mmCIF file of C-alpha atoms and ligand atoms in Angstrom:
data_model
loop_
_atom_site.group_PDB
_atom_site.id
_atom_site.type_symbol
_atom_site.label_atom_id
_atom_site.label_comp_id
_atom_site.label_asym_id
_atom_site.label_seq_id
_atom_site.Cartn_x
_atom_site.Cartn_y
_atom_site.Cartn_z
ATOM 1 C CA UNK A 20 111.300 -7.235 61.109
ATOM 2 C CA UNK A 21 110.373 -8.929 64.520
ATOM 3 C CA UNK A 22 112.571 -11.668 63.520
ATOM 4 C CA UNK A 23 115.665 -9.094 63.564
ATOM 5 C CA UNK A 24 114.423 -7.166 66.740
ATOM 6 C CA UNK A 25 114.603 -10.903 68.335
ATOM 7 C CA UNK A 26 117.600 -11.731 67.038
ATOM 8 C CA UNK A 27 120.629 -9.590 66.032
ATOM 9 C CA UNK A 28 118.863 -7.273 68.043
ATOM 10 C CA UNK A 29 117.942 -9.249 71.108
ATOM 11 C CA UNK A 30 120.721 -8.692 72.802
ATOM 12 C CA UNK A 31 119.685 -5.189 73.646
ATOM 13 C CA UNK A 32 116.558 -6.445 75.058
ATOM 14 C CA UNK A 33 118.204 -9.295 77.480
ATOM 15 C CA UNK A 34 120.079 -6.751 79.134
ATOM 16 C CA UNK A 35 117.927 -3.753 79.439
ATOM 17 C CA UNK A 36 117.250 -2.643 82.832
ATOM 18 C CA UNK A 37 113.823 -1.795 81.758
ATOM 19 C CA UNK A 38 112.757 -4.189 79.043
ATOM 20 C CA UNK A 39 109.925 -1.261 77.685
ATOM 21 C CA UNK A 40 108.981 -1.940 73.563
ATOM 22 C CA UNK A 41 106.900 0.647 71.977
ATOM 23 C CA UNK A 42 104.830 -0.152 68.854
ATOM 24 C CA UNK A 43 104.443 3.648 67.861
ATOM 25 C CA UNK A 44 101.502 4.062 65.531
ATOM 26 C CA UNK A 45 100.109 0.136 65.398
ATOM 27 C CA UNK A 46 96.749 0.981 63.135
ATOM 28 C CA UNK A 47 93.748 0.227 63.380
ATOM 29 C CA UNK A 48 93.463 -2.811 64.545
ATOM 30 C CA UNK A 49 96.538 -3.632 67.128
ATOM 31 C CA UNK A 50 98.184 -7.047 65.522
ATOM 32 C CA UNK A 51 101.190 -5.781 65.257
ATOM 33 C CA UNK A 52 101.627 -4.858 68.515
ATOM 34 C CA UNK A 53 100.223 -8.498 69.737
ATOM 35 C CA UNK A 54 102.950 -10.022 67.773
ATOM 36 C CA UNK A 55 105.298 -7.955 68.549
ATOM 37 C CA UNK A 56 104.523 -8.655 72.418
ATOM 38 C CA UNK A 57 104.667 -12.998 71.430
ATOM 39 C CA UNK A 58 107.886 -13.077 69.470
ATOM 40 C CA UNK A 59 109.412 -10.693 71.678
ATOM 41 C CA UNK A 60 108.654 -12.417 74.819
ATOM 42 C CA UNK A 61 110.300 -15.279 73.517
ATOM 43 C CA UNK A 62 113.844 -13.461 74.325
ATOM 44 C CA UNK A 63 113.058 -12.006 77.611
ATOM 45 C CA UNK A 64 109.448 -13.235 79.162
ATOM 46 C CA UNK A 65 108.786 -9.941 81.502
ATOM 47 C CA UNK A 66 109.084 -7.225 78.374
ATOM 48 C CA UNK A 67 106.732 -4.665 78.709
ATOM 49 C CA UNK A 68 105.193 -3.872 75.046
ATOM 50 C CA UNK A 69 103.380 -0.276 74.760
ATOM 51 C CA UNK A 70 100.829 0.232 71.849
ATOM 52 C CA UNK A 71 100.933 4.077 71.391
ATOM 53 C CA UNK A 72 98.160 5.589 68.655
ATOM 54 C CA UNK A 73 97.445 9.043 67.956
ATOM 55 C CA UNK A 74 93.925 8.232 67.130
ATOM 56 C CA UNK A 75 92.091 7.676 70.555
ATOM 57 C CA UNK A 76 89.698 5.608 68.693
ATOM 58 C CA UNK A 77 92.153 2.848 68.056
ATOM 59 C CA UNK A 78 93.370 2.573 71.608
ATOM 60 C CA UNK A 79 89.542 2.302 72.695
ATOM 61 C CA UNK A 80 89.554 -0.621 70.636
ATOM 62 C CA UNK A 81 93.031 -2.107 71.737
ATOM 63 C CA UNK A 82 92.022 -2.345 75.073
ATOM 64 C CA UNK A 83 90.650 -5.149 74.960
ATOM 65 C CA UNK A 84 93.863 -6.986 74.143
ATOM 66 C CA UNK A 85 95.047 -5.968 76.746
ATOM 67 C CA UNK A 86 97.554 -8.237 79.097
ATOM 68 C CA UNK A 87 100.373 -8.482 81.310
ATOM 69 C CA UNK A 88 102.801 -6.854 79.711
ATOM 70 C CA UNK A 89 100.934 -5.564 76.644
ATOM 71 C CA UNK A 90 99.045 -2.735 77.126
ATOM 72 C CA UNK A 91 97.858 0.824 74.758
ATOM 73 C CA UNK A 92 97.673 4.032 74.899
ATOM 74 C CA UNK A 93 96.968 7.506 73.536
ATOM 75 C CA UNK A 94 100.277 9.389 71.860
ATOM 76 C CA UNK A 95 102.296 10.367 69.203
ATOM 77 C CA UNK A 96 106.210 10.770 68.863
ATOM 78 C CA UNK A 97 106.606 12.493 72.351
ATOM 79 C CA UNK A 98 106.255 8.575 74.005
ATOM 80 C CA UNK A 99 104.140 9.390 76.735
ATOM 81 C CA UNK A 100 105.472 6.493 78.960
ATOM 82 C CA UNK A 101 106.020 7.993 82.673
ATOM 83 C CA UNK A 102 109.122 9.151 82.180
ATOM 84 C CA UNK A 103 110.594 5.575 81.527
ATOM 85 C CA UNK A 104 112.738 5.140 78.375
ATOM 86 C CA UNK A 105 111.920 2.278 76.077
ATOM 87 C CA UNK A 106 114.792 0.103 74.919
ATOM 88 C CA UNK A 107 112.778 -0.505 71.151
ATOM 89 C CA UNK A 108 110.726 1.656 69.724
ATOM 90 C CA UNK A 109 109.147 0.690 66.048
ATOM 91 C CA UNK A 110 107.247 2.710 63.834
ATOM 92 C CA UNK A 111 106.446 0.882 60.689
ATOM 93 C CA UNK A 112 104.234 2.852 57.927
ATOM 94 C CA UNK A 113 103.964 5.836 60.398
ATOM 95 C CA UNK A 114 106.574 8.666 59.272
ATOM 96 C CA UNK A 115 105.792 7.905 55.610
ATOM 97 C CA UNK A 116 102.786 9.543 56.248
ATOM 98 C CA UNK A 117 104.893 12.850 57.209
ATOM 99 C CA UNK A 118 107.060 15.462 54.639
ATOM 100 C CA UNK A 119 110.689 15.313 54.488
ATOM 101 C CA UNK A 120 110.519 18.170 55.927
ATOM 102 C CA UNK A 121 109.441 16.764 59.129
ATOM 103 C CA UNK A 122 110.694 13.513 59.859
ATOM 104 C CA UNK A 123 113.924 14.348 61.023
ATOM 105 C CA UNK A 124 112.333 16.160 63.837
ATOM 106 C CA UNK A 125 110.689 13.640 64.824
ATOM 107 C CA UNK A 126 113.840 11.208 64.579
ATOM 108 C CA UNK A 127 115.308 13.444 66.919
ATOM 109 C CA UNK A 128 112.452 13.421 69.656
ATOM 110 C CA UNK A 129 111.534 9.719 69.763
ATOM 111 C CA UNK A 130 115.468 9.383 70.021
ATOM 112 C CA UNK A 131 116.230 11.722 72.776
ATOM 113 C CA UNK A 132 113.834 9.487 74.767
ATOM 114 C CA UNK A 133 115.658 6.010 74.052
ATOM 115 C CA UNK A 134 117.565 4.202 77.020
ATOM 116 C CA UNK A 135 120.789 3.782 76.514
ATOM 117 C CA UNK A 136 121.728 1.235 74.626
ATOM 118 C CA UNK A 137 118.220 1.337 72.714
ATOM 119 C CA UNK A 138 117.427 1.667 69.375
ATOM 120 C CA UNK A 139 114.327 3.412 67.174
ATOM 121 C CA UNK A 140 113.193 1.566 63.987
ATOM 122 C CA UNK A 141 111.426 3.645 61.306
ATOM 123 C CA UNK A 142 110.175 1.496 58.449
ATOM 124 C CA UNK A 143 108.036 0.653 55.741
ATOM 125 C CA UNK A 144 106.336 -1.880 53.847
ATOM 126 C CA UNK A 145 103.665 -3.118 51.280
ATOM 127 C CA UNK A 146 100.298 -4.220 52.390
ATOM 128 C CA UNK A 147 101.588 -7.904 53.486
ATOM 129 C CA UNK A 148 104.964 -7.113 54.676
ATOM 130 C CA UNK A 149 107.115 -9.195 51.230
ATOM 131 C CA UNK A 150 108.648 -5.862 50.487
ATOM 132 C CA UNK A 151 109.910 -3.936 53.788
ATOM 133 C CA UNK A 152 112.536 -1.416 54.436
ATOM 134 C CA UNK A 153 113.505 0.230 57.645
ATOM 135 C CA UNK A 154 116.260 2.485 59.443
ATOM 136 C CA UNK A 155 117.749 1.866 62.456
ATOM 137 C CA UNK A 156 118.529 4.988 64.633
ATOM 138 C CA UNK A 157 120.555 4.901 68.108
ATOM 139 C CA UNK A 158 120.480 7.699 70.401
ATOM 140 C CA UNK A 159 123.204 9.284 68.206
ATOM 141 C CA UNK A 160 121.373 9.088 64.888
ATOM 142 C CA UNK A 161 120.741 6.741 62.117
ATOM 143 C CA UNK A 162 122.870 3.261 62.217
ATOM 144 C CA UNK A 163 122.088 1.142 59.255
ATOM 145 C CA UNK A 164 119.355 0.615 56.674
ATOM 146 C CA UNK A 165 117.868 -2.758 56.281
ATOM 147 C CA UNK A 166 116.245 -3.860 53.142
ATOM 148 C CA UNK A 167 113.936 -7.046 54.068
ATOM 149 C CA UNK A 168 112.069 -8.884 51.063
ATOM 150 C CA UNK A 169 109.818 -12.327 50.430
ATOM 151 C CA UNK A 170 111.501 -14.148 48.043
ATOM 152 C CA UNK A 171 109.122 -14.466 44.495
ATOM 153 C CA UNK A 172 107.997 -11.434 45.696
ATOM 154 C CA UNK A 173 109.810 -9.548 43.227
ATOM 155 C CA UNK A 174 111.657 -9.160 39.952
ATOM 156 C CA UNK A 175 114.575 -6.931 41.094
ATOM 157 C CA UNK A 176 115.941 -6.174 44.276
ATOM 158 C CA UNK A 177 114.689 -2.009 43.410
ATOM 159 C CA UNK A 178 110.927 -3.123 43.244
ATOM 160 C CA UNK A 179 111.505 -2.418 46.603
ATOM 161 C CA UNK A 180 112.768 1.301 46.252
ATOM 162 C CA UNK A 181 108.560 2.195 46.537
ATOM 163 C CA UNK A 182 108.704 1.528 50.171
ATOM 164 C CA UNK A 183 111.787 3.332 51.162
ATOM 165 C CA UNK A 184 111.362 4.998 54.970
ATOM 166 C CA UNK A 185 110.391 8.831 53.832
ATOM 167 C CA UNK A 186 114.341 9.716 54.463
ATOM 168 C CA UNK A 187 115.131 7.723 51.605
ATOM 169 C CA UNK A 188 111.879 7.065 49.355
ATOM 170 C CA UNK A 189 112.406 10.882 47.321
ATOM 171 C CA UNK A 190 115.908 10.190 46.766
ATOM 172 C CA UNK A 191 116.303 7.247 44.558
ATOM 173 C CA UNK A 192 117.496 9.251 42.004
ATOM 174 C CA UNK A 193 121.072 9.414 40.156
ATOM 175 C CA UNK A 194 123.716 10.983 42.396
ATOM 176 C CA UNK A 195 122.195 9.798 45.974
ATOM 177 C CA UNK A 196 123.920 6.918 47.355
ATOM 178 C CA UNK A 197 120.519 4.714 48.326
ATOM 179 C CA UNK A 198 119.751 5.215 44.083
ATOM 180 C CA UNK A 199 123.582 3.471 43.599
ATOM 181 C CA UNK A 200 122.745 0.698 46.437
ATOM 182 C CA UNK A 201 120.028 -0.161 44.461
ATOM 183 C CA UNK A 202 121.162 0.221 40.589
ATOM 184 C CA UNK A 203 124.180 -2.133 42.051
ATOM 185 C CA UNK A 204 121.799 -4.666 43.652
ATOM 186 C CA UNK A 205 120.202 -4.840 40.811
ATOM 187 C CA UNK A 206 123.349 -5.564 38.776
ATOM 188 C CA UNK A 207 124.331 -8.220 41.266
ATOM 189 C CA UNK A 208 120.806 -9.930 41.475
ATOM 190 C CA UNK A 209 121.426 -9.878 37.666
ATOM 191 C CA UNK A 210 124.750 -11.667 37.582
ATOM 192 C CA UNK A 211 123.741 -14.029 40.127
ATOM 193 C CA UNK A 212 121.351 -15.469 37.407
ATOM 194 C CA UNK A 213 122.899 -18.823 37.228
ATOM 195 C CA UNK A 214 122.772 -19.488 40.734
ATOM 196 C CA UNK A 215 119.227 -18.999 40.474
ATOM 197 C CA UNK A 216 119.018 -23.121 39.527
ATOM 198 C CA UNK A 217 119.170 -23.434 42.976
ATOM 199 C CA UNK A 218 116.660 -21.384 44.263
ATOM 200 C CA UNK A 219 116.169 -17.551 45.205
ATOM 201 C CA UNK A 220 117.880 -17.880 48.505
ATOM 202 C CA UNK A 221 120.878 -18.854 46.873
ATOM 203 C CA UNK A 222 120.707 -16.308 44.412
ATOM 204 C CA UNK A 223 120.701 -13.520 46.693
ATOM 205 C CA UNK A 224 123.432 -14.770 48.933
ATOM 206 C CA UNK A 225 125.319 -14.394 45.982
ATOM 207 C CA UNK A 226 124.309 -10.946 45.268
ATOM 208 C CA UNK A 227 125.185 -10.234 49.244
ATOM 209 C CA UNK A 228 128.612 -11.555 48.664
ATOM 210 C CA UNK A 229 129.005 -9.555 45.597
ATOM 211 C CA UNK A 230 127.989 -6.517 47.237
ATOM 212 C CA UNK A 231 130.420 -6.751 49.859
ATOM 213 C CA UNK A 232 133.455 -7.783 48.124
ATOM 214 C CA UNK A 233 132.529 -4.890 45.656
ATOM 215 C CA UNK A 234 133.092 -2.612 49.271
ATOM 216 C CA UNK A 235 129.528 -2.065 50.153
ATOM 217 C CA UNK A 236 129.787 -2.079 53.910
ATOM 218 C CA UNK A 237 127.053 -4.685 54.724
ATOM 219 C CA UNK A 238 126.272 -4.901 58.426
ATOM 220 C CA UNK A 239 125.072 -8.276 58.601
ATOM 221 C CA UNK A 240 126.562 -11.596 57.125
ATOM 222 C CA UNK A 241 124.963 -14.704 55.385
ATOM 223 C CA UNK A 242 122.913 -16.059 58.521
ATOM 224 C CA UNK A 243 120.720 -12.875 57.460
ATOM 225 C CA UNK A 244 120.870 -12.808 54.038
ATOM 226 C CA UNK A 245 120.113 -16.413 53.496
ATOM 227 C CA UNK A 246 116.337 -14.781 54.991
ATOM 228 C CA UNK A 247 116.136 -11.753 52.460
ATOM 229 C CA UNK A 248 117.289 -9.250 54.137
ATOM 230 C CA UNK A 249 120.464 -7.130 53.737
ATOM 231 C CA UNK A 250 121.902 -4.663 56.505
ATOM 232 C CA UNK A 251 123.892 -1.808 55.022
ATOM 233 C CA UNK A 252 125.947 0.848 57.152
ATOM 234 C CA UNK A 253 123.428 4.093 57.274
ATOM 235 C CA UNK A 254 126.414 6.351 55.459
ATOM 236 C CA UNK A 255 126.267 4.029 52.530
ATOM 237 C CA UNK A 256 123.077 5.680 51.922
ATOM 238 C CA UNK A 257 122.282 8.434 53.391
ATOM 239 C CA UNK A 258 120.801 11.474 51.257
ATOM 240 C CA UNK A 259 123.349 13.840 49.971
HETATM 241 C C1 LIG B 330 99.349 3.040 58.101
HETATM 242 S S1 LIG B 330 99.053 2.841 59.797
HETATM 243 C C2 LIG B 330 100.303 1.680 60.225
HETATM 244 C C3 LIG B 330 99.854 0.587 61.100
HETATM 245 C C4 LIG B 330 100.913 -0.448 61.474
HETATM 246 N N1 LIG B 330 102.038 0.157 62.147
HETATM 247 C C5 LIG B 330 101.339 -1.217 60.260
HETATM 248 O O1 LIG B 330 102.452 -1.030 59.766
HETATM 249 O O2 LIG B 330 100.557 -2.039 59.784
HETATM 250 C C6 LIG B 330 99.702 4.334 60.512
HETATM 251 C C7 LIG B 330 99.176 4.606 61.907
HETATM 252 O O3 LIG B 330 99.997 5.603 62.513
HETATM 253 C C8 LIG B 330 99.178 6.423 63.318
HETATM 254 N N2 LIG B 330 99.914 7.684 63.554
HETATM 255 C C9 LIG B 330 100.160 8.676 62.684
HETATM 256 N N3 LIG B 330 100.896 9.638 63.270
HETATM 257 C C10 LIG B 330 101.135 9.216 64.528
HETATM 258 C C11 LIG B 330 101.847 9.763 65.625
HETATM 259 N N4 LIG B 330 102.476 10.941 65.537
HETATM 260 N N5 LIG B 330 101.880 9.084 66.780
HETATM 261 C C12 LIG B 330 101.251 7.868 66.885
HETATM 262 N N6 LIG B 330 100.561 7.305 65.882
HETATM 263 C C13 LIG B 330 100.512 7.979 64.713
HETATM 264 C C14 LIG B 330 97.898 6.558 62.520
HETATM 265 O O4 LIG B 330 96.813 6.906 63.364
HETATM 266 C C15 LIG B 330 97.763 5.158 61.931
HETATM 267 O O5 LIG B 330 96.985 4.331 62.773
#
């Protein structure tokens, strides 16, 4: 998921006035947050990446990483950054932790903070990142859903439906749009078969292509899919 904040979302990031990236909720050790401050820099050299924990043990320990431009800090959804409004916030495997009761409020705080032009990611994965999900949210709401996968690291595309963000992860069920996403993923992946002589990445291009001509408005075209991943509009999905 670095690899789409730095590149169909890089853009955002070369012309913020403030290039400010938050890593809301990096664990407990900070690699994420490292990473995120390498890849990133590769699009715009004087970013400014912001470890935020809530446990004040793990930014004791992050401190020592610190560096220009990467530095941590005790917090939780409020972003306390000085005022300053961060142009990329990510949260991966944070809200999960949360009720569906909750996360929405907390959608609604980390984006009333955003710069313009700024987006918050909220996603999940498994324990190595070859099965990750995430939503995209502007500061009007939710954008898009991405689904993100390693390929041989699954059977069907819904394996992945166990690491939904928490707004989705309750409601793959029959009659909620993210349940017919995947049930017609799954149906492509399965028709795509043949192409599968030529490898995985093939094979899902083909179930991209499906998907769209089918109507499934897919955000992104094959110079993302040919990586795994698959962008889909966020009210193609969204829970009834
Ligand atoms: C499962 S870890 C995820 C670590 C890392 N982001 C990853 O995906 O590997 C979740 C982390 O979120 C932190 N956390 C939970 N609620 C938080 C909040 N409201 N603000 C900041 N951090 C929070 C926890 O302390 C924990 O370190």
């Amino acid at each position: 998921m670095d690899r789409w904040l730095a590149g169909p979302q890089g853009w955002r990031l070369r012309r913020a006035a403030d290039p400010l990236i938050i890593d809301l909720g990096y664990g407990a050790a900070p690699t994420t947050a490292v990473e995120l401050h390498t890849r990133l820099g590769r699009v715009r050299p004087d970013i400014d990446v912001v470890g935020i924990e809530i446990d004040p043990a793990r930014v004791r320990s992050a401190k020592a990483l610190e560096r220009d431009g990467l530095s941590f800090r005790q917090g939780g959804f409020e972003l306390p950054v000085d005022g300053r409004r961060p142009v990329m916030v990510r949260a991966f495997n944070v809200l999960r932790q949360y009720s569906e009761e909750e996360y929405g409020a907390h959608w609604d705080m980390v984006r009333s903070r955003l710069a313009d032009g700024g987006i918050f990611v909220d996603g999940t994965c498994d324990e190595i990142g070859r099965r990750s999900t995430w939503v995209e949210l502007n500061p009007d709401g939710p954008v898009s859903l991405s689904i993100s996968v390693r390929f041989g690291a699954f059977e069907l595309p819904s394996d992945v439906a166990e690491r939904l963000p928490k707004a989705l992860i309750h409601r793959n069920v029959p009659g909620e749009k993210v349940h017919a996403l995947l049930q017609a993923m799954d149906t492509a992946w399965i028709q795509a078969a043949p192409q599968a002589s030529y490898g995985n990445r093939q094979r899902w291009l083909a179930m991209c292509a499906a998907l769209m001509a089918a109507g499934w408005p897919l955000l992104t075209g094959p110079a993302r899919w040919r990586l795994g991943e698959i962008t889909v509009a966020w009210d193609a999905v969204a829970p009834a």
